[in-house]
Each structure stands twice: as structure tokens, then as C-alpha cells.
mmCIF file of C-alpha atoms in Angstrom:
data_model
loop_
_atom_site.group_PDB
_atom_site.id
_atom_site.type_symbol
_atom_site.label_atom_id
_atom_site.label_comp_id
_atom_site.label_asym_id
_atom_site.label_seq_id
_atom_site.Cartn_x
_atom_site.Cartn_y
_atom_site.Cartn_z
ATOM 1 C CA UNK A 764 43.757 53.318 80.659
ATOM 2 C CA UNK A 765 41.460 54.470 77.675
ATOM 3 C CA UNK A 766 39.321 51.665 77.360
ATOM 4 C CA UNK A 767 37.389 53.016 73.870
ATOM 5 C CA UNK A 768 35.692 56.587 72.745
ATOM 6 C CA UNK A 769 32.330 57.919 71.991
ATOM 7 C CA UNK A 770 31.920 59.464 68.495
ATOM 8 C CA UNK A 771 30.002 62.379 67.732
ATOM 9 C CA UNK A 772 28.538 62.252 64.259
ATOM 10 C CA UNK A 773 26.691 65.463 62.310
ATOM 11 C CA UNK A 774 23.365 67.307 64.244
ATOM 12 C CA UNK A 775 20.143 66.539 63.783
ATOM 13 C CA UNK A 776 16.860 68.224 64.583
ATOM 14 C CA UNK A 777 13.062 67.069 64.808
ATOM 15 C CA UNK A 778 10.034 69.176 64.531
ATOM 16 C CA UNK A 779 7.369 67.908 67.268
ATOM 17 C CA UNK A 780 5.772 64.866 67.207
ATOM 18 C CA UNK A 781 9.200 63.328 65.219
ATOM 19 C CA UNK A 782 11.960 61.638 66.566
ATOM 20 C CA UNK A 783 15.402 61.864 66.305
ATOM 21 C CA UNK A 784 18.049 59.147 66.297
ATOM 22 C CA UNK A 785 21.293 59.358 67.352
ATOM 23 C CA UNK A 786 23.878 56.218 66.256
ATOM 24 C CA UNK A 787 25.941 55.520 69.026
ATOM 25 C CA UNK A 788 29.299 53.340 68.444
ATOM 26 C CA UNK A 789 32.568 52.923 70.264
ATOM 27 C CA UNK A 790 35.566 51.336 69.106
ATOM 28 C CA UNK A 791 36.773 48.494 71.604
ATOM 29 C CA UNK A 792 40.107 47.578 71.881
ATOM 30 C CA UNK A 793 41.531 43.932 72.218
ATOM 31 C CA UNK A 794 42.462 43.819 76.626
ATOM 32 C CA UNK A 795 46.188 42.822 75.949
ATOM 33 C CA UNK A 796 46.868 39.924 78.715
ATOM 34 C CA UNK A 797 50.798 40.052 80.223
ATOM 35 C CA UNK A 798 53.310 37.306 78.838
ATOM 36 C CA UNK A 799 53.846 34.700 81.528
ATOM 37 C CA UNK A 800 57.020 32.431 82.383
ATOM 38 C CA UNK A 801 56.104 28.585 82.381
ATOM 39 C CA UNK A 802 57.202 25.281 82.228
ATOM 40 C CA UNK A 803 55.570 21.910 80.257
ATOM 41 C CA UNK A 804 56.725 18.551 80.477
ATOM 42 C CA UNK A 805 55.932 15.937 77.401
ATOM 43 C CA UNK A 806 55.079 13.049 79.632
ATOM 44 C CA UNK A 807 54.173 12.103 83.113
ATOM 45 C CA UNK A 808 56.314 9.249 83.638
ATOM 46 C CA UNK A 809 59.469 7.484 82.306
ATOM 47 C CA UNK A 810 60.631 3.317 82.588
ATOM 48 C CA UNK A 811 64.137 2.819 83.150
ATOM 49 C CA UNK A 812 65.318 -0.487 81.951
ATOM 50 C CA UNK A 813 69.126 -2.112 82.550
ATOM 51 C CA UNK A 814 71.558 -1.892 80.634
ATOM 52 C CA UNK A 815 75.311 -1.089 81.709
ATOM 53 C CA UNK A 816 75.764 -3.116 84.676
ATOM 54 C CA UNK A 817 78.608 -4.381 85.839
ATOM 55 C CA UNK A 818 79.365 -7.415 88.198
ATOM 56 C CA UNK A 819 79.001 -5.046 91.746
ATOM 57 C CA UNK A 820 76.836 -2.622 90.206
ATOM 58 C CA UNK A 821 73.281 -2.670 88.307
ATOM 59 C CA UNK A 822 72.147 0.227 86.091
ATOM 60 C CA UNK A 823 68.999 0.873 84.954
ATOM 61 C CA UNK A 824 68.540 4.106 82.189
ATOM 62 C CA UNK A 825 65.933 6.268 80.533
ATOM 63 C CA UNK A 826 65.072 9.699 79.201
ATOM 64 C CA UNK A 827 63.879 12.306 80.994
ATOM 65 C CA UNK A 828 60.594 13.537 78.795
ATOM 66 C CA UNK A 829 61.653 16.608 77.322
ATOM 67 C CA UNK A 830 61.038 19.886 79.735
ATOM 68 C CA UNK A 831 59.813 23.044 77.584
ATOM 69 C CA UNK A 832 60.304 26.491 79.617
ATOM 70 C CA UNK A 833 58.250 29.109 77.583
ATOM 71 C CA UNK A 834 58.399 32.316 78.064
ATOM 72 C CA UNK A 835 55.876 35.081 76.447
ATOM 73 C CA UNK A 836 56.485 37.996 78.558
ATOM 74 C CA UNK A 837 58.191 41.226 76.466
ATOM 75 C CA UNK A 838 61.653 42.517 78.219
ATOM 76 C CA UNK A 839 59.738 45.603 79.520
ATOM 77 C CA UNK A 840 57.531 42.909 81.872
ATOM 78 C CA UNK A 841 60.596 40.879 83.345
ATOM 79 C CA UNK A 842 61.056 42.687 86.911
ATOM 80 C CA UNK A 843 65.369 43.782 86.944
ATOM 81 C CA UNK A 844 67.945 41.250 87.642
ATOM 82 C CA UNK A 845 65.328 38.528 87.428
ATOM 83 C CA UNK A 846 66.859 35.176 86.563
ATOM 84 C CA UNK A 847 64.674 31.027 86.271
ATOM 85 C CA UNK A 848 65.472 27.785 86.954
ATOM 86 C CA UNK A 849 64.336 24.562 86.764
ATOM 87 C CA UNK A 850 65.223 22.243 89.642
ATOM 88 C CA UNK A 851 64.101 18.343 89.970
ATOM 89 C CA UNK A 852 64.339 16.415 93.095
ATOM 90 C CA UNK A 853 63.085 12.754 93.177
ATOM 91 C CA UNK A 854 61.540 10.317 96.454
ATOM 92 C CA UNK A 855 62.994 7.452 96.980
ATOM 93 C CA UNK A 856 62.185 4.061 94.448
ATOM 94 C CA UNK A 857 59.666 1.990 96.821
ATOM 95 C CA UNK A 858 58.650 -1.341 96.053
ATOM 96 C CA UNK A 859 54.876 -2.429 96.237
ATOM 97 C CA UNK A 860 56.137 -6.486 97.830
ATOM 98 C CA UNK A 861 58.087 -4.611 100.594
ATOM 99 C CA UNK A 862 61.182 -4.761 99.521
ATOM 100 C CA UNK A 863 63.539 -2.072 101.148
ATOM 101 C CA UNK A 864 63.360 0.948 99.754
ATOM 102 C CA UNK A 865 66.407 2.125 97.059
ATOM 103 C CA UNK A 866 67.003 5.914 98.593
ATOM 104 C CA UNK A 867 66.605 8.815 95.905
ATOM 105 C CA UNK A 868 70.923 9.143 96.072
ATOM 106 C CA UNK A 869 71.080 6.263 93.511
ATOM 107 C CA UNK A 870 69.311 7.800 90.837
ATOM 108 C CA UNK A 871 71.435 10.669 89.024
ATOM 109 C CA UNK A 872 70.546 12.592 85.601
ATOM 110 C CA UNK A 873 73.240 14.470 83.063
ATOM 111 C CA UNK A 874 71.115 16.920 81.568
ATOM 112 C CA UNK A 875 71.086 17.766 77.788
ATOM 113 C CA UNK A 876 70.256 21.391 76.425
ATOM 114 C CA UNK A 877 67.896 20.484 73.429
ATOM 115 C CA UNK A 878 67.270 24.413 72.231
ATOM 116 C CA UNK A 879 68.760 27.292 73.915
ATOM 117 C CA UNK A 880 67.677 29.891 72.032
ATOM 118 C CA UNK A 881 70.136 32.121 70.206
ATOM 119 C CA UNK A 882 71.334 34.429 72.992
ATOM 120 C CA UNK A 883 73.614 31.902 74.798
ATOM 121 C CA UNK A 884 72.273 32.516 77.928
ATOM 122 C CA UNK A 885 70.151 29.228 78.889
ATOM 123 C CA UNK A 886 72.645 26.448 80.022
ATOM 124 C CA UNK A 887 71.882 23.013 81.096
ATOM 125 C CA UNK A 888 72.446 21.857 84.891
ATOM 126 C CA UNK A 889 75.861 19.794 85.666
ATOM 127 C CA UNK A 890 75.556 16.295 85.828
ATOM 128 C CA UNK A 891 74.749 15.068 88.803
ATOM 129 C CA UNK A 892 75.851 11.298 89.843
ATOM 130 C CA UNK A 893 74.640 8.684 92.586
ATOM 131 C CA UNK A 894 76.028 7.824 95.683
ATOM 132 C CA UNK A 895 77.345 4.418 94.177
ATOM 133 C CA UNK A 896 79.689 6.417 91.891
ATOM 134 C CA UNK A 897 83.055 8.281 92.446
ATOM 135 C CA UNK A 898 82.239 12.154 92.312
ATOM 136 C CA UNK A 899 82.945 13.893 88.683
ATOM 137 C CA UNK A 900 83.471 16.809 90.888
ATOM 138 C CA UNK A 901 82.989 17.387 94.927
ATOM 139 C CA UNK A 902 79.834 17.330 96.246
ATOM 140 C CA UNK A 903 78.186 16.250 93.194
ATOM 141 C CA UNK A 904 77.537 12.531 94.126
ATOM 142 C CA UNK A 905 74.344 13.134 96.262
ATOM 143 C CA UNK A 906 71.838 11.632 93.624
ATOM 144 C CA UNK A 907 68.544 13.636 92.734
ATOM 145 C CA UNK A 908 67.650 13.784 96.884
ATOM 146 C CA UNK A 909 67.869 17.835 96.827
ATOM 147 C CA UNK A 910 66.664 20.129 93.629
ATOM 148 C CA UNK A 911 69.120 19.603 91.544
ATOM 149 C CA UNK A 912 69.933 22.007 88.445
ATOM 150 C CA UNK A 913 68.088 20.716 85.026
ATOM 151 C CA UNK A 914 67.950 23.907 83.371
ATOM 152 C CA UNK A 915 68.396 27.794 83.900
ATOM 153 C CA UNK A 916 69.406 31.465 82.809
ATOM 154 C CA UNK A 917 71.106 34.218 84.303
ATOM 155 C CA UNK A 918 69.227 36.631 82.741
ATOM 156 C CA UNK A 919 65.541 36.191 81.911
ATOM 157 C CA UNK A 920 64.907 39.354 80.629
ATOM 158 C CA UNK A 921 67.668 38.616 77.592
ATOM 159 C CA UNK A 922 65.657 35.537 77.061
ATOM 160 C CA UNK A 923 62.007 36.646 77.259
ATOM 161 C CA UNK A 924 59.679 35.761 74.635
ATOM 162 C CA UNK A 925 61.655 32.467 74.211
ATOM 163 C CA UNK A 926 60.784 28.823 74.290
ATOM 164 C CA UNK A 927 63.568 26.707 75.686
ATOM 165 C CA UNK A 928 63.323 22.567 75.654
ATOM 166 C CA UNK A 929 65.963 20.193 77.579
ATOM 167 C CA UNK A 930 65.862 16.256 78.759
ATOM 168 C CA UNK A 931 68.369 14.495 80.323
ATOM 169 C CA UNK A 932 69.474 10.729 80.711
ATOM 170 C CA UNK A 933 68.267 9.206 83.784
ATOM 171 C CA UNK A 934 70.308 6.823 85.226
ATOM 172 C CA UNK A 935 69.578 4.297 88.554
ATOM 173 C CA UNK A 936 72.647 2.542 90.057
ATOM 174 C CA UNK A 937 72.411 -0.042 92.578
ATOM 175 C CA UNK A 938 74.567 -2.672 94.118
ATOM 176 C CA UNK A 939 74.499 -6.166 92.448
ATOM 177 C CA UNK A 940 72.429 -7.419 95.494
ATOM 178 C CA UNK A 941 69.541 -5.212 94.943
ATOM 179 C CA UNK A 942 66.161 -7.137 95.892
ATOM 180 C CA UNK A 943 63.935 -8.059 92.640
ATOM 181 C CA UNK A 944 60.997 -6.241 91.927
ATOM 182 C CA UNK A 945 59.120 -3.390 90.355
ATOM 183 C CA UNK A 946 59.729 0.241 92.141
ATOM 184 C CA UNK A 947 58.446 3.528 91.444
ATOM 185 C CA UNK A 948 59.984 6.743 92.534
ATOM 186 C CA UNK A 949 58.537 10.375 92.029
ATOM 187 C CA UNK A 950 60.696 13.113 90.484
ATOM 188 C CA UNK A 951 59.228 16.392 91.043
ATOM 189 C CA UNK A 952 60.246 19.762 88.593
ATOM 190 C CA UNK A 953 59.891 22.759 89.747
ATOM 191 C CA UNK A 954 60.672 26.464 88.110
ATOM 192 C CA UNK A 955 61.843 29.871 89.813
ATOM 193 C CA UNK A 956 61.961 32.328 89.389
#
């Protein structure tokens, strides 16, 4: 890599006992770091509060904080075939009293594509519903227990230098019985690549 260059200017001469100067400059250019894939959430937590329940089942709802998946990288730097995802899988809600536990299969998310871009070719995840629900399609009904889809493309180099934002509605169902009390869960987002 040519980092810069030495220019020789016009010759010079000294008789003895004078000196002669010689200007050296060189012309530096700007390192130029590689683009990089990453992800950015707004906020680092989310309340749910009810609303929707029904006499056998409670439901408590939010918004996911909105997920930003930038991209900077030029097509040239995105390796062949390459393709990202975000994924989110959440602990189960634990209750400081010592209540039991409400597993991570109750809460579900339907994520919402906020800006795709203009290719077409970032889509968000399915929806993905709790165990307490009847399946919108098989094997779908498994709650956020397992890295779920939030967000993804099939082809990042068609998408590099893009910036890509989605959220999704949260949503905890529980039976009507559920003990009282306030419960805190982790949900953890992670991109591939």
C-alpha cells in the first residue's frame, strides 16, 4: 500500500562554510477504516402492562425498543453469499417474593419492519406466539425460549451501506391464576452473520 511520497524540489548548492536546506514534505493520505455490520437498540428495557385479558387468560403488552441494524461496509467488503440476522431469545419472568417462575414460552413478539431499505430484501421475522395460544402456524407456539427471527436478509451484500430499524409488539400471556407480583425477564438480541 503507498502510504505517501517524497518530493524532490529544484538543486541547490553551497560554497563552504554555507549551508544548504532542503524542504522535505510528504503528502499523507486519510487510512480508510473498513465498513462494519452492527446492531443498536434504543433502550435497555421495556414494561409490559395488561390489557387484553380475558376471563382464563391475562395479557400483558409492550413495544419492543426499536432495533437499528447498520451497515457501512461497500458491496466489494461483504464476503459471497453472506446473509444477517437478528435473533432474540428471552429467560424466563422471575419474581423477586418467590413466586414460581412464568417460563420464557408465554411471552411471544410479532415483529414490525419499520425501514427496509429500498431493495426489498430485509424482511421482518414471523410472529411468534406463546404456549397459551393455538399455533398461527405449526411449530410456532414455543414463545421467545429459542432465538427467534426479529429481523434478517438474504443477501447482505444487496443491502450494504444500509441502515435498517424494526420493533415488534411484545406480548405476555398467562393463565387467569397467575400469582401477583412484579417479574422481570431478560430478552437477549443477537446478530449473524
Amino acid at each position: 500500500m503507498t502510504v505517501g511520497s517524497v518530493a524532490l524540489g529544484t538543486p541547490v548548492s553551497a560554497e563552504p562554510g554555507q549551508d544548504a536546506d532542503v524542504e522535505v514534505t510528504v503528502d499523507i493520505e486519510e487510512v480508510r477504516e473498513p465498513g462494519v455490520l452492527a446492531m443498536s437498540v434504543a433502550a435497555d428495557s421495556v414494561a409490559l402492562s395488561e390489557d387484553g385479558s380475558t376471563l382464563l387468560v391475562r395479557q400483558f403488552v409492550g413495544t419492543l425498543p426499536t432495533v437499528t441494524v447498520t451497515d457501512t461496509r461497500t458491496a466489494d467488503e461483504v464476503p459471497a453469499g453472506s446473509a444477517w440476522a437478528v435473533l432474540g431469545s428471552a429467560t424466563d419472568f422471575v419474581a423477586a417474593g418467590g413466586q414460581a417462575p412464568i417460563g420464557a414460552g408465554h411471552l411471544g413478539w410479532r415483529p414490525k419492519l419499520l425501514d427496509g431499505g429500498d431493495t426489498g430484501l430485509v424482511a421482518e421475522g414471523e410472529e411468534v406466539v406463546t404456549v397459551v395460544d393455538e399455533p398461527t402456524q405449526p411449530g410456532n407456539n414455543v414463545g421467545l425460549v429459542d432465538q427467534e427471527l426479529l429481523v434478517s436478509t438474504f443477501d447482505s451484500g444487496a443491502v450494504a451501506g444500509g441502515e435498517f430499524t424494526v420493533n415488534a409488539e411484545l406480548f405476555l400471556r398467562t393463565p387467569a391464576d397467575v400469582a401477583a407480583g412484579e417479574y422481570a425477564s431478560t430478552l437477549t438480541l443477537s446478530l449473524f452473520e
